[in-house]
Coordinates of C-alpha atoms and ligand atoms in Angstrom, one line a residue:
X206 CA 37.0 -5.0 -1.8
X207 CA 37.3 -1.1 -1.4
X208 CA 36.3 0.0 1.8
X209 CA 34.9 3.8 2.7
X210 CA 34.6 6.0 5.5
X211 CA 30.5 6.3 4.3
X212 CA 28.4 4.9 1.7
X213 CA 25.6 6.4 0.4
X214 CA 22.7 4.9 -1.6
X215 CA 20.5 6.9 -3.4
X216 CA 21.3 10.8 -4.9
X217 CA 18.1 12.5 -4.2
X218 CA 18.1 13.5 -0.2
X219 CA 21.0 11.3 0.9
X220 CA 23.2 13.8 -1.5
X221 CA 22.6 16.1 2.0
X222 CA 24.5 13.5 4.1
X223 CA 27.5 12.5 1.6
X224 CA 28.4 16.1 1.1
X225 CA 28.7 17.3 4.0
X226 CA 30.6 13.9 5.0
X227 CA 32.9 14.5 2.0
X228 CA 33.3 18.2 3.0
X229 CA 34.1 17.4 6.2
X230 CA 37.3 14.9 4.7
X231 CA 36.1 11.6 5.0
X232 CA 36.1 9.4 2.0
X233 CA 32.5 8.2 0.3
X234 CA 30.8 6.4 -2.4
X235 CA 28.3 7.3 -3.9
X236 CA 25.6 4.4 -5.8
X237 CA 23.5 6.2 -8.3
X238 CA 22.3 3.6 -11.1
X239 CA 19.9 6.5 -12.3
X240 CA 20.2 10.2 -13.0
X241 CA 21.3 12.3 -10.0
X242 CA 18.9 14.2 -8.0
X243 CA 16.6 11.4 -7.5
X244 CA 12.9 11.4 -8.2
X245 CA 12.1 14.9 -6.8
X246 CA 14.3 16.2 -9.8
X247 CA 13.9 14.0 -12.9
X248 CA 10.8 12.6 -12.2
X249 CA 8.8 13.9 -10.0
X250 CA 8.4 17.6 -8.2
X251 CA 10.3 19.4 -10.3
X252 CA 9.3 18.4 -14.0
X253 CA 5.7 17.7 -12.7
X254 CA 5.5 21.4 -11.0
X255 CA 7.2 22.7 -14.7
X256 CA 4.2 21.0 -16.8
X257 CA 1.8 21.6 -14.6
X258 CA 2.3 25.4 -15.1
X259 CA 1.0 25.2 -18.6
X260 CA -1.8 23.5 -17.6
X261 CA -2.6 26.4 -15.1
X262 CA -1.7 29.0 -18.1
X263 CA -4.2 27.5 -20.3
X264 CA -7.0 27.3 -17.3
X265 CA -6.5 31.1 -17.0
X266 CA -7.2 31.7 -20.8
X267 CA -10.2 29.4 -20.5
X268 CA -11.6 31.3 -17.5
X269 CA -10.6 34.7 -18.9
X270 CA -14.1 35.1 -20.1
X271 CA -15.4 35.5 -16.3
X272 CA -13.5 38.7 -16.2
X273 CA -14.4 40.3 -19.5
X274 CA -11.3 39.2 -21.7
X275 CA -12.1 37.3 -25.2
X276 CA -9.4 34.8 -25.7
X277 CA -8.9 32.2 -27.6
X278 CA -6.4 29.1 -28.0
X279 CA -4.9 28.7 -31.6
X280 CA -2.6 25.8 -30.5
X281 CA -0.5 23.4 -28.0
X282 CA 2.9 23.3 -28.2
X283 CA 3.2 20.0 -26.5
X284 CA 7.2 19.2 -28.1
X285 CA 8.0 22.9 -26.4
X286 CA 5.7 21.8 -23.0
X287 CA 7.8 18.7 -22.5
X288 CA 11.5 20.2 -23.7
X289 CA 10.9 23.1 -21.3
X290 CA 10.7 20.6 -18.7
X291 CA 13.2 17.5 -19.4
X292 CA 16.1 20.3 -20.8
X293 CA 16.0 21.9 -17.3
X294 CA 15.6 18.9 -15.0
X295 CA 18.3 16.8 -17.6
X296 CA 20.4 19.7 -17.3
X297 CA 20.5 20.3 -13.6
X298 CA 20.7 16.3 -12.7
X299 CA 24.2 16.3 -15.3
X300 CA 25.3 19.2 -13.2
X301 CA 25.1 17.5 -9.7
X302 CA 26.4 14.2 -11.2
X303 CA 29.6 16.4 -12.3
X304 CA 29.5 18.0 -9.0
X305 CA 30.1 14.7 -7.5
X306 CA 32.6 13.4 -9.6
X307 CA 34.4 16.7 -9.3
X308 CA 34.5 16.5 -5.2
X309 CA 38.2 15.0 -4.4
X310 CA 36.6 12.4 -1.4
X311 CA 33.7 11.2 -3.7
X312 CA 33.7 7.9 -5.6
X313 CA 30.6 8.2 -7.7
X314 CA 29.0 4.4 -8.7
X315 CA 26.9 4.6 -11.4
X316 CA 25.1 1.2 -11.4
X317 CA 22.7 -0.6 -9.2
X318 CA 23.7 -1.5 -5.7
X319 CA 22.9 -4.2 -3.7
X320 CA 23.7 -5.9 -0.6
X321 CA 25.9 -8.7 -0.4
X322 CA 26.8 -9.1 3.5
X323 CA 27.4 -7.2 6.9
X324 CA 27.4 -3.6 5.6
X325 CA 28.9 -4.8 2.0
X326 CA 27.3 -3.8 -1.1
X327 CA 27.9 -5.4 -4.7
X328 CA 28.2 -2.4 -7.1
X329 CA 28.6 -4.1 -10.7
X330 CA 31.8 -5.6 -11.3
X331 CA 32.7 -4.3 -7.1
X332 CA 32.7 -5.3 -3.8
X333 CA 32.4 -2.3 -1.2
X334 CA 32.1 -1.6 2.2
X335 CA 31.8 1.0 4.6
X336 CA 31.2 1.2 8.5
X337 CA 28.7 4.1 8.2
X338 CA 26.2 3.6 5.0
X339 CA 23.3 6.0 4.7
X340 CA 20.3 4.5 2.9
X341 CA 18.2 6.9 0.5
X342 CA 17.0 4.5 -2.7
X343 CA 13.3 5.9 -2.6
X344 CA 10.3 4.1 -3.8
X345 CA 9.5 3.1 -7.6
X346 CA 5.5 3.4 -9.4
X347 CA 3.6 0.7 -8.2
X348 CA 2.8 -1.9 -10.8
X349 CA -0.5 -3.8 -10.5
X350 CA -1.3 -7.5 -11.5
X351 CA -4.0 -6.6 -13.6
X352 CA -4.9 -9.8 -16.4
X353 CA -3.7 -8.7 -19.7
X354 CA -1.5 -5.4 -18.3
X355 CA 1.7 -7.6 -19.6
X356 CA 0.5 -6.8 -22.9
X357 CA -0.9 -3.1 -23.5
X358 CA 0.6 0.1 -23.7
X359 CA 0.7 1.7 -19.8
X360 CA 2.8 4.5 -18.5
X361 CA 3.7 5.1 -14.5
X362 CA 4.4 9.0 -13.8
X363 CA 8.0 8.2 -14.7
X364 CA 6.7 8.2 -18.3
X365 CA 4.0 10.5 -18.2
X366 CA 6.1 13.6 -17.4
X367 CA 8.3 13.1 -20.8
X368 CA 5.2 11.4 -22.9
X369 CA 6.4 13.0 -27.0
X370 CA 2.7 12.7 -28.2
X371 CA -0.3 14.0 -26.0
X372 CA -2.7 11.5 -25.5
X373 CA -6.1 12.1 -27.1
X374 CA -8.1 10.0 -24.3
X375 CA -6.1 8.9 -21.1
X376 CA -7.4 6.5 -18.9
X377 CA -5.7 7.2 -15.4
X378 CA -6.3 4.5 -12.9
X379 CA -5.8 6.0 -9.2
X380 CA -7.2 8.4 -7.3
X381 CA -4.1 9.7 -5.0
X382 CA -2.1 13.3 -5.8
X383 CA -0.4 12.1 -8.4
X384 CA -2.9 10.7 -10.2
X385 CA -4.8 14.1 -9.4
X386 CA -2.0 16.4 -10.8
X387 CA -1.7 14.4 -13.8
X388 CA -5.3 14.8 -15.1
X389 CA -5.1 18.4 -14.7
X390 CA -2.0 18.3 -16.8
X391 CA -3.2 16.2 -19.6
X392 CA -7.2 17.8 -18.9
X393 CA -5.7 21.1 -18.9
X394 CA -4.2 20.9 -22.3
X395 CA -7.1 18.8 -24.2
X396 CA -6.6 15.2 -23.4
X397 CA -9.9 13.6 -22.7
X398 CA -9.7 11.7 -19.1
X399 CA -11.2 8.9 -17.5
X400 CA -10.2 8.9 -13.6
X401 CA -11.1 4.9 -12.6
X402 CA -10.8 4.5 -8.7
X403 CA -11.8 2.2 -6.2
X404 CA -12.5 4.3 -3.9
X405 CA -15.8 6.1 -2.9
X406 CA -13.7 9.7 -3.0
X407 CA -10.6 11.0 -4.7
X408 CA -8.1 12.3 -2.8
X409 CA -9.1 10.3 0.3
X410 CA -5.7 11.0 2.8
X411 CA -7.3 14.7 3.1
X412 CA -10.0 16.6 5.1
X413 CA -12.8 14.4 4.3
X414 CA -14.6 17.7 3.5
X415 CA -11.6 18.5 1.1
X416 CA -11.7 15.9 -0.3
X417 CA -15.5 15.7 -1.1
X418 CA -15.3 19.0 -2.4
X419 CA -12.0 18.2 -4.9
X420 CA -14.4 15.4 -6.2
X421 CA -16.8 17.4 -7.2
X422 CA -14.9 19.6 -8.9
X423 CA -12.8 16.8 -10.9
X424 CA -17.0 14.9 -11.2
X425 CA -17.5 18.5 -13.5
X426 CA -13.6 18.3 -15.6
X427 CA -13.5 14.7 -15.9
X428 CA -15.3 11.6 -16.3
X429 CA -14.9 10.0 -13.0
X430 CA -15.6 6.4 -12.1
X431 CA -15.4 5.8 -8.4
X432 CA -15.8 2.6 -6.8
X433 CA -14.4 1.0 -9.8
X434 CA -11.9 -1.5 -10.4
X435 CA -10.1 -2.6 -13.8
X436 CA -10.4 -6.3 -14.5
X437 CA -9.1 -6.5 -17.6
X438 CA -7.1 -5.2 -19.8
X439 CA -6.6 -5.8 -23.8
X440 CA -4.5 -3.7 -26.4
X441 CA -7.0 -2.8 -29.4
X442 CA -6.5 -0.8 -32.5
X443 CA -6.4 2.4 -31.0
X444 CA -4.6 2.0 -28.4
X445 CA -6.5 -0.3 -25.3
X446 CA -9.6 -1.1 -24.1
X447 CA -10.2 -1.9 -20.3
X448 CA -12.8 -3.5 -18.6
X449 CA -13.9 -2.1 -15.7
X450 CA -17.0 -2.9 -12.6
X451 CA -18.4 -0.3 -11.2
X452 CA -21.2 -1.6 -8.6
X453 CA -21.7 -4.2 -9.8
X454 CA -22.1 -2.7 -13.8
X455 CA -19.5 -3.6 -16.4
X456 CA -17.7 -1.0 -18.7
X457 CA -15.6 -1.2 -21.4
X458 CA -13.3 1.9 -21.8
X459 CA -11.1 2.6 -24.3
X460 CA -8.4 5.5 -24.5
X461 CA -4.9 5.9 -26.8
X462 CA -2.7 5.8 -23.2
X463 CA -3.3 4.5 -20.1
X464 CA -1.5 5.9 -16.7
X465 CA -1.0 3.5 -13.6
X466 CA -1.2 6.2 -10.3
X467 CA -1.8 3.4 -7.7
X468 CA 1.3 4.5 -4.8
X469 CA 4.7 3.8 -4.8
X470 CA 6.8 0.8 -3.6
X471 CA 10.3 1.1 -1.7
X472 CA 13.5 0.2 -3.3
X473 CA 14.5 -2.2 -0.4
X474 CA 14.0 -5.3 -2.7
X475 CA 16.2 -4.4 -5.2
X476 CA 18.8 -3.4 -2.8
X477 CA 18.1 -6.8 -0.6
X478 CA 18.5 -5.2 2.2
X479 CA 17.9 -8.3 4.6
X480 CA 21.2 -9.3 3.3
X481 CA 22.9 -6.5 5.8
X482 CA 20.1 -7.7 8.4
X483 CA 18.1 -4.6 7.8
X484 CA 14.6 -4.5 9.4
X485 CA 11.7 -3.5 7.3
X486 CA 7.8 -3.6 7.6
X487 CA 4.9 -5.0 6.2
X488 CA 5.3 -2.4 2.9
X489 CA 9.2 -3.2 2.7
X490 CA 9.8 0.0 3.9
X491 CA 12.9 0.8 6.2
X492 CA 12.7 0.5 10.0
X493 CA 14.6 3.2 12.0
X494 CA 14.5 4.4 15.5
X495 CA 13.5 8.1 16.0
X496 CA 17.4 9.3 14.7
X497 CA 16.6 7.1 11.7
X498 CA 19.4 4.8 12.5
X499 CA 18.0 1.3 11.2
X500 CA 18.0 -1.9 13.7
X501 CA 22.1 -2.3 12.3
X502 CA 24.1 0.3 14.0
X503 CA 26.0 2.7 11.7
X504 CA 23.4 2.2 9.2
X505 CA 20.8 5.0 8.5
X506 CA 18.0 5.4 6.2
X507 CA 16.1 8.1 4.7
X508 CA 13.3 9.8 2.8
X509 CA 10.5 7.7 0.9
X510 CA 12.5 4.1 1.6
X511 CA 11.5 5.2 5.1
X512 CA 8.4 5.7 4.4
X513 CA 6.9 8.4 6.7
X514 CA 5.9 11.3 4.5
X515 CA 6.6 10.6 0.8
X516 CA 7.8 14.2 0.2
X517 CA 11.1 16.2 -0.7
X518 CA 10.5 18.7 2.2
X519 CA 10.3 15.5 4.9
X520 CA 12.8 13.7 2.6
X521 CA 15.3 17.1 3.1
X522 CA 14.3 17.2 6.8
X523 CA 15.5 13.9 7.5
X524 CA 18.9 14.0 5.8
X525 CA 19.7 16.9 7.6
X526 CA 19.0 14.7 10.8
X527 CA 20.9 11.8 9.6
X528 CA 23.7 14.0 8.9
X529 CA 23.7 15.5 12.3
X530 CA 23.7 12.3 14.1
X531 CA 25.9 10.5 12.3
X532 CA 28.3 13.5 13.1
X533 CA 26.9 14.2 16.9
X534 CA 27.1 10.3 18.4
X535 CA 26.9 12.2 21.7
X536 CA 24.3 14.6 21.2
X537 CA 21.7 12.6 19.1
X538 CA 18.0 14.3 18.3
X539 CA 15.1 13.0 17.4
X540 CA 13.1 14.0 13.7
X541 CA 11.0 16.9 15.0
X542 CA 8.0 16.0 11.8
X543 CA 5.7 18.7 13.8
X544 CA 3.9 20.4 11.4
X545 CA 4.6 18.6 8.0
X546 CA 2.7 20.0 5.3
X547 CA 2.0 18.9 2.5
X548 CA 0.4 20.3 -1.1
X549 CA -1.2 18.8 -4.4
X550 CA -0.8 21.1 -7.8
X551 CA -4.0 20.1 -9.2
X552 CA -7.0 22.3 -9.4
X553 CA -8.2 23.2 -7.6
X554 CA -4.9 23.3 -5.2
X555 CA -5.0 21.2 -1.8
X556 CA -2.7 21.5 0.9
X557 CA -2.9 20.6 4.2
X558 CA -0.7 20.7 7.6
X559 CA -1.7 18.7 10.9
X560 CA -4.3 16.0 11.6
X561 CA -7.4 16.2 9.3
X562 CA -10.9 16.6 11.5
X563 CA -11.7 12.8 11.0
X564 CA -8.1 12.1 12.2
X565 CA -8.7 14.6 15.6
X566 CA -12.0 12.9 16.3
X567 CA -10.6 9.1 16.6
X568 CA -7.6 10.8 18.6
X569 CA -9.9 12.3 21.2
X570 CA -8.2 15.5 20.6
X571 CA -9.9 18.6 22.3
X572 CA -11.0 20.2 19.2
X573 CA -12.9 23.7 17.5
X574 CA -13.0 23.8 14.2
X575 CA -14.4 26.5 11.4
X576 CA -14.2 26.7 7.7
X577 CA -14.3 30.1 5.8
X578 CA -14.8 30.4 2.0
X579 CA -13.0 32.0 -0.2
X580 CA -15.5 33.5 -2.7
X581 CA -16.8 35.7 1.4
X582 CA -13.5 37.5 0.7
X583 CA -12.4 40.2 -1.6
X584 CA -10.3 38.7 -2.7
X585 CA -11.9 35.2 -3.5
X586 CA -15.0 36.9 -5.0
X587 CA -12.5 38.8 -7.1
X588 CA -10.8 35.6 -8.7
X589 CA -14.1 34.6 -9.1
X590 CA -13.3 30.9 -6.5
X591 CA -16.3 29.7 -5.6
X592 CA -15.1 26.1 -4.4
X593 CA -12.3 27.2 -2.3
X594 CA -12.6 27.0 1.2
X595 CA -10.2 26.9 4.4
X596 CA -10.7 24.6 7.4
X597 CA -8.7 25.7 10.8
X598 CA -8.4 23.3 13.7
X599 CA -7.4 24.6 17.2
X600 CA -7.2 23.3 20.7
X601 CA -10.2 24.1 22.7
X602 CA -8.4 24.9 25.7
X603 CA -4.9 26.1 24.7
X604 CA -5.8 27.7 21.5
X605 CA -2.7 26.0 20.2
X606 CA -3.3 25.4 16.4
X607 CA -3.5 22.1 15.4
X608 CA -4.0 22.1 11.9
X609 CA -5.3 23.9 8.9
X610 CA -6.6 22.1 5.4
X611 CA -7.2 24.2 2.4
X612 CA -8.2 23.9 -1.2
X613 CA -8.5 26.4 -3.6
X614 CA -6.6 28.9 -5.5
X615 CA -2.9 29.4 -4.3
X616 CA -3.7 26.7 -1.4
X617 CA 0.5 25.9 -1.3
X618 CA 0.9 28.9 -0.4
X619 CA -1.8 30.1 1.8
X620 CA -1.0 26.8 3.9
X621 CA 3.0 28.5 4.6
X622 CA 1.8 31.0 7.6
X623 CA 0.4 28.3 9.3
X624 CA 2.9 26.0 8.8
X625 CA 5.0 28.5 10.5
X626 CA 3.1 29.4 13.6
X627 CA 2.9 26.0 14.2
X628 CA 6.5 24.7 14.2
X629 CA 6.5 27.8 16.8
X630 CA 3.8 25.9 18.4
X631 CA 1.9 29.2 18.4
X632 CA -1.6 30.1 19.4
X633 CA -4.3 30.9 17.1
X634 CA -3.6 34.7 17.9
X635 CA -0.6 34.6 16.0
X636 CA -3.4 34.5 12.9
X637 CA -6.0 36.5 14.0
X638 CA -4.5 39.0 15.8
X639 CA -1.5 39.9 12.6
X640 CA -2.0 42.4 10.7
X641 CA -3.5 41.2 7.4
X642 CA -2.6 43.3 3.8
X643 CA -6.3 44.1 2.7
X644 CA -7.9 42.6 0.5
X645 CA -4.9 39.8 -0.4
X646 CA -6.0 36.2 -0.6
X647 CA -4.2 35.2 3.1
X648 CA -7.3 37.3 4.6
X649 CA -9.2 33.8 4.0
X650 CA -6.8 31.8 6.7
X651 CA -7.3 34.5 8.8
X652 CA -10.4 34.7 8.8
X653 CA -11.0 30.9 9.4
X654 CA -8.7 31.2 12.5
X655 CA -11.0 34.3 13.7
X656 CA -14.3 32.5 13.4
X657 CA -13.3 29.4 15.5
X658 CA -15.7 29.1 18.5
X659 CA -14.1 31.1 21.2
Ligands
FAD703 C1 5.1 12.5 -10.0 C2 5.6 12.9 -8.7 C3 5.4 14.2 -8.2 C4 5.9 14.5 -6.9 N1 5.7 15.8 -6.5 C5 6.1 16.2 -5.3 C6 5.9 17.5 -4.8 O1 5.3 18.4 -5.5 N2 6.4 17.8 -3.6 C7 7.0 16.9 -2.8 O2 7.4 17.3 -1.7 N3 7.2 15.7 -3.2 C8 6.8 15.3 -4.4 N4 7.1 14.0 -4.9 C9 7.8 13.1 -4.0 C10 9.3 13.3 -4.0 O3 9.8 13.2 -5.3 C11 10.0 12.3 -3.1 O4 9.4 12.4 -1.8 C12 11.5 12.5 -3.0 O5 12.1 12.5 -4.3 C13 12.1 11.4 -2.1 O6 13.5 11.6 -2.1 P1 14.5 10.4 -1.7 O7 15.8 11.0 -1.6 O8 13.9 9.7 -0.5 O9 14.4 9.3 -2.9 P2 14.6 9.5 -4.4 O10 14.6 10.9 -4.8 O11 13.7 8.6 -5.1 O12 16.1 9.0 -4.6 C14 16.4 7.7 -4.6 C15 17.5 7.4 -5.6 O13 18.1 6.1 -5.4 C16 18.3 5.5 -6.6 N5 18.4 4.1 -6.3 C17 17.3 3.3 -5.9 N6 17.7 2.0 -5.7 C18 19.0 2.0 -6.1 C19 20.0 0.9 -6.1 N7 19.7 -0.3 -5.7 N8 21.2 1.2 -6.6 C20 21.5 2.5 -7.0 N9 20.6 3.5 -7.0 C21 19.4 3.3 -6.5 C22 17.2 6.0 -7.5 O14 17.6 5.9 -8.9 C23 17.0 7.4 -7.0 O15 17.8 8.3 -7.8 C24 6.6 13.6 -6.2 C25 6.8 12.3 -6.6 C26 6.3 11.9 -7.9 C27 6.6 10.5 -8.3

């Protein structure tokens, strides 16, 4: 049994905590039994983001008829698409791993932990144990139980993101961001989609507004069965058929490649994380107190296993949290998550920060609200965005902002200046009464602020 000052589980966000603990002299292990960097990096953010940008290059050409320019498409280079992507993120996850190695206090484990006691983990042939252990392990693609699944052809994200061929037809079951992102990467680039979902509207954590209008807009780029749920599914000479209800009406779809987007499930399981006496909930995911210490002191956890907002940003937040109050037992501070945006790279672009309207109304919350389109802007009428729109939210009495949901072109960005004003929990005059550069897209938040009822 080799014991350390710190374990740490997981090499996305819990990297944060065990370098500054190494830094700072004390002796850690590292478990990795994947490449380092974690989702965000190899299979999620990063190379999705990457991909997604040819998609976006290729909607450009296709619209560059609306603004006068004759263009035309002789070809995808999908080998050159998916290399750009998986050199860079392979690249930059063997560089961290070597970081790691190379730190004098690291011990790097490259295999699958689990726990085997009070704060002892088996790691392969190795017993370890530490008094401090940060948990980071993530989430993995959810698999569903569908009859016949066992036997076809179907990709998670994980897959998706380094697929060698392109799919002629993809069937993507789910109707979350990731499932969103992915259609307008294979759409994009000539792959015909099916979106099946069981629910009434895609995107359905947003603005319920938002997310009517993103349905729309996906109802015109893709087929799009809603209310729908797979029943079966059967491998065929093409590839697989499905068979799907919708209403009550059976289908039978049939595609080359089918893509399971149906959530994500923590990594708790596989870590066995009740053997250490670890608390979790319903979902398996990690209980912690507002420090994100779990239920066993000196154990922490972090990021998706958590559970709170699945995101790098909140993921990042939180380590540096953990890392302060592992090394500040006198001076502990609770995750500030004011203000957590959030954005999905589809397109049209969504991001959002705050509670969505729906969400304000069943909190009783004191409320204006006012949504301003993009195409009553120069700028907006100049890109030629007629679906893009901004909702603000702001306290009726205060003014204080409460939240601002957005879709359209350049909405991850757009969403940044309010993002800011509100960690600075700042009135809505921080918006309207800037100074806006005229006529740049960010005239469109403004203007949403500005027509709030007074
Ligand atoms: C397709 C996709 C796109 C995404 N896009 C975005 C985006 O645009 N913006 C955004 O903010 N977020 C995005 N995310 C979410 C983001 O990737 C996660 O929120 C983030 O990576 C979580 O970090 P983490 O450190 O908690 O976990 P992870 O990054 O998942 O790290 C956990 C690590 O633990 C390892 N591990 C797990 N169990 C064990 C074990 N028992 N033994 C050893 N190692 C183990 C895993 O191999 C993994 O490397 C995306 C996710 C996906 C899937």
């Amino acid at each position: 049994m080799t014991k350390f000052d710190m374990i740490v589980i997981g090499s996305g966000s819990g990297l944060e905590v065990s370098s500054e603990a190494a830094d700072r002299g004390l002796s850690v292990a590292v478990i990795e039994h994947g490449p380092f960097g974690g989702t965000c990096l190899n299979r999620g953010c990063i190379p999705s983001k990457m991909l997604i940008h040819s998609a976006d290059v290729m909607e450009t050409i296709r619209r560059a008829e609306l603004f006068g320019i004759k263009a035309q498409v002789v070809g995808v280079d999908w080998d050159f698409i998916i290399k750009r992507a998986v050199d860079t993120v392979d690249s930059d996850a063997t560089a961290v791993e070597e970081g790691n190695h190379q730190h004098p206090n690291i011990t790097v484990f490259k295999a699958t932990g689990r726990f085997v006691g009070h704060k002892t983990l088996e790691v392969g042939d190795e017993r370890i144990m530490a008094e401090t252990i940060v948990i980071a392990a993530g989430t993995r693609p959810r698999i569903l139980d569908i009859d016949g699944l066992a036997d076809v052809p179907v990709m998670t994200s994980d897959e998706a993101l380094r697929l060698p061929k392109q799919p002629r037809k993809l069937i993507i079951m789910g109707g979350g961001y990731i499932a969103a992102e992915l259609a307008h990467f294979f759409g994009a680039l000539g792959t015909d989609i099916t979106i099946v979902y069981r629910g009434s509207r895609l995107l359905r954590q947003e603005d319920d507004d938002v997310a009517s209008r993103f349905t729309e807009v996906y109802q015109r780029r893709f087929n799009l069965l809603l209310n729908a749920h797979v029943r079966r599914a059967q491998r065929n000479n093409d590839g697989i058929s499905l068979e799907v209800t919708q209403d009550g009406q059976a289908h039978t779809l049939t595609a080359d490649a089918f893509l399971l987007a149906v959530g994500r499930v923590p990594n708790s399981d596989v870590l066995e994380v009740e053997k250490t006496g670890i608390e979790t909930d319903s979902g398996g995911f990690v209980r912690t107190n507002e420090y994100l210490e779990t239920n066993v002191s000196g154990i922490w956890a972090l990021g998706d296993i958590v559970g709170r907002y699945m995101l790098k940003h909140s993921a990042n937040l939180e380590a540096a949290y953990v890392a302060h109050n592992i090394f500040n037992a006198a001076d502990m501070v609770a995750v500030d998550y004011h203000a957590m945006p959030h954005a999905i790279f589809a397109s049209p672009q969504v991001a959002s920060v705050g509670p969505t309207e729906r969400v304000a109304r069943e909190k009783g919350l004191n409320y204006v609200v006012s949504t301003y389109d993009y195409y009553d802007t120069a700028f907006g009428a100049s890109i030629e965005d007629k679906d893009g729109f901004v909702k603000a939210l702001a306290d009726k009495e205060s003014g204080e902002i409460l939240g601002c949901h957005i879709i359209g072109s350049e909405a991850s960005m757009l969403i940044q200046e309010v993002v800011n004003a509100m960690r600075m929990r700042l009135n809505v005059r921080a918006i309207t009464q800037s100074v806006y550069v005229h006529p740049a897209l960010p005239e469109v938040v403004q203007r949403a602020f500005g027509s709030l009822p007074a």
